[in-house]
Amino acid sequence: MSLLTVGSVAFDAIETPFGKTDKIIGGAGTYIAIAASFFEKNQNIVAVVGDDFPQSMLDLLSSRNVNLDGLQIKQGEKSFFWSGRYHNDMNSRDTLVTELNVLEHFDPIIPDSYQGVEYLMLGNLTPQVQSTVIDRLNERPKLVAMDTMNFWMDIAMDDLKATLKKIDLLIINDEEARQLSGENSLAKASKVIREMGPKYLIIKKGEHGALLFHGNEVFCAPGLPLEEVFDPTGAGDTFAGGFMGYLSSTGDISFENMKRAVIAGSALASFCVEKFGTEKLVQINNEDLDRRIQEFVALADFQMTYQL
Ligand code: AMP
């Protein structure tokens, strides 16, 4: 099968209670593509960087079977830059800097070679750009998934609502689900959001796992209790990449298979937080991932016996 990812490929600077980085490689598209590459060997990316972006990182993506025909390099311009500082609980963070740079006038051009792609993952970008990508695909993919954030709810709610009508799956966190729906209960929020368009909804709950909703079905994936969470940046994108990579590589969008995809995404996200940026993700191999997936399986496995 084939997966198209659209998302930021960027520089980040991160501060956590454990340390601080200078400019390192980040971006939602970067995390999604690296995570998906563990499963999907036929990936495409649509993104934009400046001429300051290191070739070595582009080579790394290529070596992971990510086709870069749709990655625009703008000469004389700077890549997107984001900086954030985490609070002591490592769940909440403040954005310190957002320099849009090349993202400000991003026109997502889809190379002809990408047409016919079966799975689409729209990383966190303006809802307008996300919508344009859907419109520019000649054939509708088998599954269109997207991420978004509070920022777009604050400044572009109408565009966001219009884009939600065009997608199949929304992947957001609990705080975003509450803001989007105006409901505190996640069960109620899941109904309100699915009435806005997407048939499927994933609500990520940070260290507490993730919920998958479709029709009357709900699946709850556990969060792996990790001794050390070093840097949560990109965990949500890594989850989305692992989820979509798994789905697209198996070519099966049944609810049962989506449950497995949630575990695949959760396992990859659990690695992401163990080091700064993409550092851990690019270190691990298939055996490490296999072991981690089995830990998730064991975590949620129990047999119930009782007498009433
Ligand atoms: P997450 O921790 O999953 O929310 O994702 C963090 C990544 O999203 C970072 O690597 C940033 O470069 C990227 N990012 C942050 N804000 C934006 C934005 N407004 N548009 C696109 N990407 C962003």
GROMACS .gro file of C-alpha atoms in nm, residues 71-295:
model
  225
   71LEU     CA    1   0.952   1.812  -0.047
   72GLN     CA    2   1.014   2.169  -0.157
   73ILE     CA    3   1.347   2.335  -0.070
   74LYS     CA    4   1.315   2.713  -0.078
   75GLN     CA    5   1.649   2.877  -0.162
   76GLY     CA    6   1.732   3.180   0.053
   77GLU     CA    7   1.454   3.103   0.303
   78LYS     CA    8   1.452   2.956   0.653
   79SER     CA    9   1.284   2.639   0.776
   80PHE     CA   10   0.993   2.648   1.021
   81PHE     CA   11   1.117   2.691   1.380
   82TRP     CA   12   0.930   2.607   1.696
   83SER     CA   13   1.046   2.628   2.055
   84GLY     CA   14   0.870   2.503   2.367
   85ARG     CA   15   0.923   2.466   2.740
   86TYR     CA   16   0.769   2.180   2.939
   87HIS     CA   17   0.636   2.222   3.291
   88ASN     CA   18   0.746   1.990   3.571
   89ASP     CA   19   0.457   1.747   3.508
   90MET     CA   20   0.588   1.700   3.148
   91ASN     CA   21   0.228   1.700   3.025
   92SER     CA   22   0.180   2.069   2.968
   93ARG     CA   23   0.409   2.307   2.784
   94ASP     CA   24   0.436   2.666   2.674
   95THR     CA   25   0.520   2.759   2.320
   96LEU     CA   26   0.808   3.007   2.339
   97VAL     CA   27   0.862   3.077   1.970
   98THR     CA   28   0.685   2.995   1.644
   99GLU     CA   29   0.864   3.123   1.334
  100LEU     CA   30   0.659   3.016   1.034
  101ASN     CA   31   0.927   3.110   0.778
  102VAL     CA   32   0.873   2.880   0.475
  103LEU     CA   33   0.538   2.761   0.614
  104GLU     CA   34   0.388   3.110   0.585
  105HIS     CA   35   0.314   3.076   0.213
  106PHE     CA   36   0.321   2.697   0.187
  107ASP     CA   37   0.152   2.574  -0.129
  108PRO     CA   38   0.128   2.193  -0.097
  109ILE     CA   39   0.211   2.075  -0.448
  110ILE     CA   40   0.136   1.709  -0.510
  111PRO     CA   41   0.376   1.546  -0.757
  112ASP     CA   42   0.205   1.332  -1.025
  113SER     CA   43   0.390   1.029  -0.891
  114TYR     CA   44   0.194   1.063  -0.563
  115GLN     CA   45  -0.150   1.044  -0.727
  116GLY     CA   46  -0.341   0.728  -0.642
  117VAL     CA   47  -0.198   0.715  -0.288
  118GLU     CA   48  -0.419   0.499  -0.065
  119TYR     CA   49  -0.367   0.650   0.280
  120LEU     CA   50  -0.333   1.017   0.367
  121MET     CA   51  -0.203   1.159   0.696
  122LEU     CA   52  -0.250   1.533   0.731
  123GLY     CA   53  -0.016   1.651   1.005
  124ASN     CA   54  -0.085   1.962   1.210
  125LEU     CA   55  -0.091   2.256   0.965
  126THR     CA   56  -0.343   2.526   0.873
  127PRO     CA   57  -0.681   2.361   0.802
  128GLN     CA   58  -0.676   2.544   0.467
  129VAL     CA   59  -0.356   2.367   0.358
  130GLN     CA   60  -0.493   2.034   0.481
  131SER     CA   61  -0.809   2.085   0.279
  132THR     CA   62  -0.614   2.187  -0.034
  133VAL     CA   63  -0.421   1.860  -0.023
  134ILE     CA   64  -0.744   1.657  -0.019
  135ASP     CA   65  -0.879   1.860  -0.312
  136ARG     CA   66  -0.561   1.811  -0.514
  137LEU     CA   67  -0.574   1.432  -0.502
  138ASN     CA   68  -0.744   1.299  -0.816
  139GLU     CA   69  -0.877   0.995  -0.633
  140ARG     CA   70  -0.996   0.998  -0.275
  141PRO     CA   71  -0.763   0.784  -0.058
  142LYS     CA   72  -0.902   0.481   0.125
  143LEU     CA   73  -0.852   0.666   0.454
  144VAL     CA   74  -0.791   1.036   0.523
  145ALA     CA   75  -0.660   1.107   0.874
  146MET     CA   76  -0.569   1.440   1.026
  147ASP     CA   77  -0.422   1.603   1.333
  148THR     CA   78  -0.490   1.957   1.449
  149MET     CA   79  -0.432   2.173   1.758
  150ASN     CA   80  -0.594   2.436   1.984
  151PHE     CA   81  -0.419   2.710   1.792
  152TRP     CA   82  -0.636   2.647   1.480
  153MET     CA   83  -0.950   2.620   1.693
  154ASP     CA   84  -0.872   2.968   1.828
  155ILE     CA   85  -0.796   3.141   1.500
  156ALA     CA   86  -0.949   2.936   1.216
  157MET     CA   87  -1.248   2.743   1.353
  158ASP     CA   88  -1.458   2.785   1.038
  159ASP     CA   89  -1.183   2.651   0.812
  160LEU     CA   90  -1.122   2.370   1.057
  161LYS     CA   91  -1.490   2.271   1.057
  162ALA     CA   92  -1.497   2.275   0.676
  163THR     CA   93  -1.190   2.048   0.662
  164LEU     CA   94  -1.333   1.809   0.922
  165LYS     CA   95  -1.622   1.740   0.684
  166LYS     CA   96  -1.376   1.595   0.431
  167ILE     CA   97  -1.187   1.350   0.650
  168ASP     CA   98  -1.241   1.001   0.793
  169LEU     CA   99  -1.031   1.006   1.109
  170LEU     CA  100  -0.932   1.283   1.349
  171ILE     CA  101  -0.640   1.224   1.588
  172ILE     CA  102  -0.627   1.479   1.873
  173ASN     CA  103  -0.551   1.492   2.244
  174ASP     CA  104  -0.802   1.512   2.528
  175GLU     CA  105  -0.764   1.884   2.584
  176GLU     CA  106  -0.819   1.953   2.213
  177ALA     CA  107  -1.122   1.721   2.206
  178ARG     CA  108  -1.278   1.916   2.493
  179GLN     CA  109  -1.213   2.250   2.326
  180LEU     CA  110  -1.342   2.138   1.986
  181SER     CA  111  -1.662   1.984   2.123
  182GLY     CA  112  -1.730   2.214   2.419
  183GLU     CA  113  -1.791   1.896   2.624
  184ASN     CA  114  -1.597   1.787   2.930
  185SER     CA  115  -1.686   1.421   2.907
  186LEU     CA  116  -1.472   1.253   2.640
  187ALA     CA  117  -1.759   1.014   2.560
  188LYS     CA  118  -1.985   1.309   2.483
  189ALA     CA  119  -1.704   1.493   2.304
  190SER     CA  120  -1.649   1.191   2.081
  191LYS     CA  121  -2.012   1.208   1.963
  192VAL     CA  122  -2.009   1.582   1.901
  193ILE     CA  123  -1.682   1.565   1.706
  194ARG     CA  124  -1.795   1.273   1.492
  195GLU     CA  125  -2.106   1.469   1.402
  196MET     CA  126  -1.871   1.730   1.256
  197GLY     CA  127  -1.747   1.486   0.992
  198PRO     CA  128  -1.494   1.215   1.082
  199LYS     CA  129  -1.644   0.867   1.132
  200TYR     CA  130  -1.344   0.765   1.337
  201LEU     CA  131  -1.186   0.954   1.625
  202ILE     CA  132  -0.874   0.891   1.831
  203ILE     CA  133  -0.832   1.084   2.154
  204LYS     CA  134  -0.477   1.065   2.292
  205LYS     CA  135  -0.444   1.098   2.667
  206GLY     CA  136  -0.068   1.139   2.701
  207GLU     CA  137   0.077   0.895   2.953
  208HIS     CA  138  -0.272   0.750   3.007
  209GLY     CA  139  -0.305   0.591   2.665
  210ALA     CA  140  -0.554   0.650   2.385
  211LEU     CA  141  -0.920   0.596   2.296
  212LEU     CA  142  -1.048   0.493   1.953
  213PHE     CA  143  -1.414   0.560   1.868
  214HIS     CA  144  -1.626   0.439   1.577
  215GLY     CA  145  -2.005   0.399   1.577
  216ASN     CA  146  -2.090   0.247   1.915
  217GLU     CA  147  -1.750   0.082   1.951
  218VAL     CA  148  -1.471   0.210   2.174
  219PHE     CA  149  -1.120   0.073   2.219
  220CYS     CA  150  -0.898   0.184   2.504
  221ALA     CA  151  -0.522   0.139   2.467
  222PRO     CA  152  -0.309   0.156   2.782
  223GLY     CA  153  -0.018   0.392   2.837
  224LEU     CA  154   0.304   0.210   2.921
  225PRO     CA  155   0.430   0.322   3.263
  226LEU     CA  156   0.774   0.457   3.174
  227GLU     CA  157   1.030   0.530   3.442
  228GLU     CA  158   1.175   0.823   3.254
  229VAL     CA  159   0.998   1.063   3.025
  230PHE     CA  160   1.264   1.288   2.885
  231ASP     CA  161   1.090   1.490   2.612
  232PRO     CA  162   0.728   1.445   2.499
  233THR     CA  163   0.772   1.656   2.183
  234GLY     CA  164   0.648   1.472   1.879
  235ALA     CA  165   0.490   1.185   2.072
  236GLY     CA  166   0.149   1.264   1.922
  237ASP     CA  167   0.291   1.278   1.570
  238THR     CA  168   0.487   0.959   1.627
  239PHE     CA  169   0.167   0.791   1.743
  240ALA     CA  170  -0.012   0.908   1.427
  241GLY     CA  171   0.277   0.791   1.207
  242GLY     CA  172   0.291   0.449   1.369
  243PHE     CA  173  -0.088   0.416   1.345
  244MET     CA  174  -0.107   0.515   0.978
  245GLY     CA  175   0.207   0.321   0.882
  246TYR     CA  176   0.061   0.008   1.035
  247LEU     CA  177  -0.280   0.056   0.869
  248SER     CA  178  -0.139   0.133   0.530
  249SER     CA  179   0.112  -0.154   0.538
  250THR     CA  180  -0.165  -0.401   0.627
  251GLY     CA  181  -0.424  -0.245   0.394
  252ASP     CA  182  -0.706  -0.319   0.634
  253ILE     CA  183  -0.924  -0.045   0.784
  254SER     CA  184  -1.150  -0.266   0.994
  255PHE     CA  185  -1.203  -0.160   1.355
  256GLU     CA  186  -1.014  -0.472   1.471
  257ASN     CA  187  -0.711  -0.372   1.268
  258MET     CA  188  -0.734  -0.014   1.387
  259LYS     CA  189  -0.698  -0.145   1.743
  260ARG     CA  190  -0.369  -0.307   1.642
  261ALA     CA  191  -0.264   0.016   1.473
  262VAL     CA  192  -0.332   0.207   1.797
  263ILE     CA  193  -0.094  -0.029   1.979
  264ALA     CA  194   0.169   0.013   1.705
  265GLY     CA  195   0.142   0.392   1.737
  266SER     CA  196   0.149   0.378   2.116
  267ALA     CA  197   0.462   0.159   2.118
  268LEU     CA  198   0.650   0.399   1.889
  269ALA     CA  199   0.536   0.705   2.086
  270SER     CA  200   0.665   0.542   2.405
  271PHE     CA  201   1.015   0.536   2.251
  272CYS     CA  202   0.989   0.892   2.124
  273VAL     CA  203   0.961   1.041   2.473
  274GLU     CA  204   1.272   0.863   2.603
  275LYS     CA  205   1.520   1.105   2.442
  276PHE     CA  206   1.518   1.454   2.294
  277GLY     CA  207   1.358   1.501   1.954
  278THR     CA  208   1.385   1.214   1.707
  279GLU     CA  209   1.702   1.078   1.870
  280LYS     CA  210   1.554   0.761   2.015
  281LEU     CA  211   1.329   0.685   1.718
  282VAL     CA  212   1.624   0.670   1.481
  283GLN     CA  213   1.824   0.451   1.722
  284ILE     CA  214   1.577   0.168   1.772
  285ASN     CA  215   1.549  -0.134   1.544
  286ASN     CA  216   1.272  -0.380   1.460
  287GLU     CA  217   1.362  -0.608   1.753
  288ASP     CA  218   1.328  -0.318   1.998
  289LEU     CA  219   0.989  -0.230   1.853
  290ASP     CA  220   0.877  -0.590   1.857
  291ARG     CA  221   0.966  -0.621   2.228
  292ARG     CA  222   0.788  -0.296   2.311
  293ILE     CA  223   0.471  -0.400   2.126
  294GLN     CA  224   0.469  -0.724   2.326
  295GLU     CA  225   0.496  -0.521   2.647
   0.00000   0.00000   0.00000
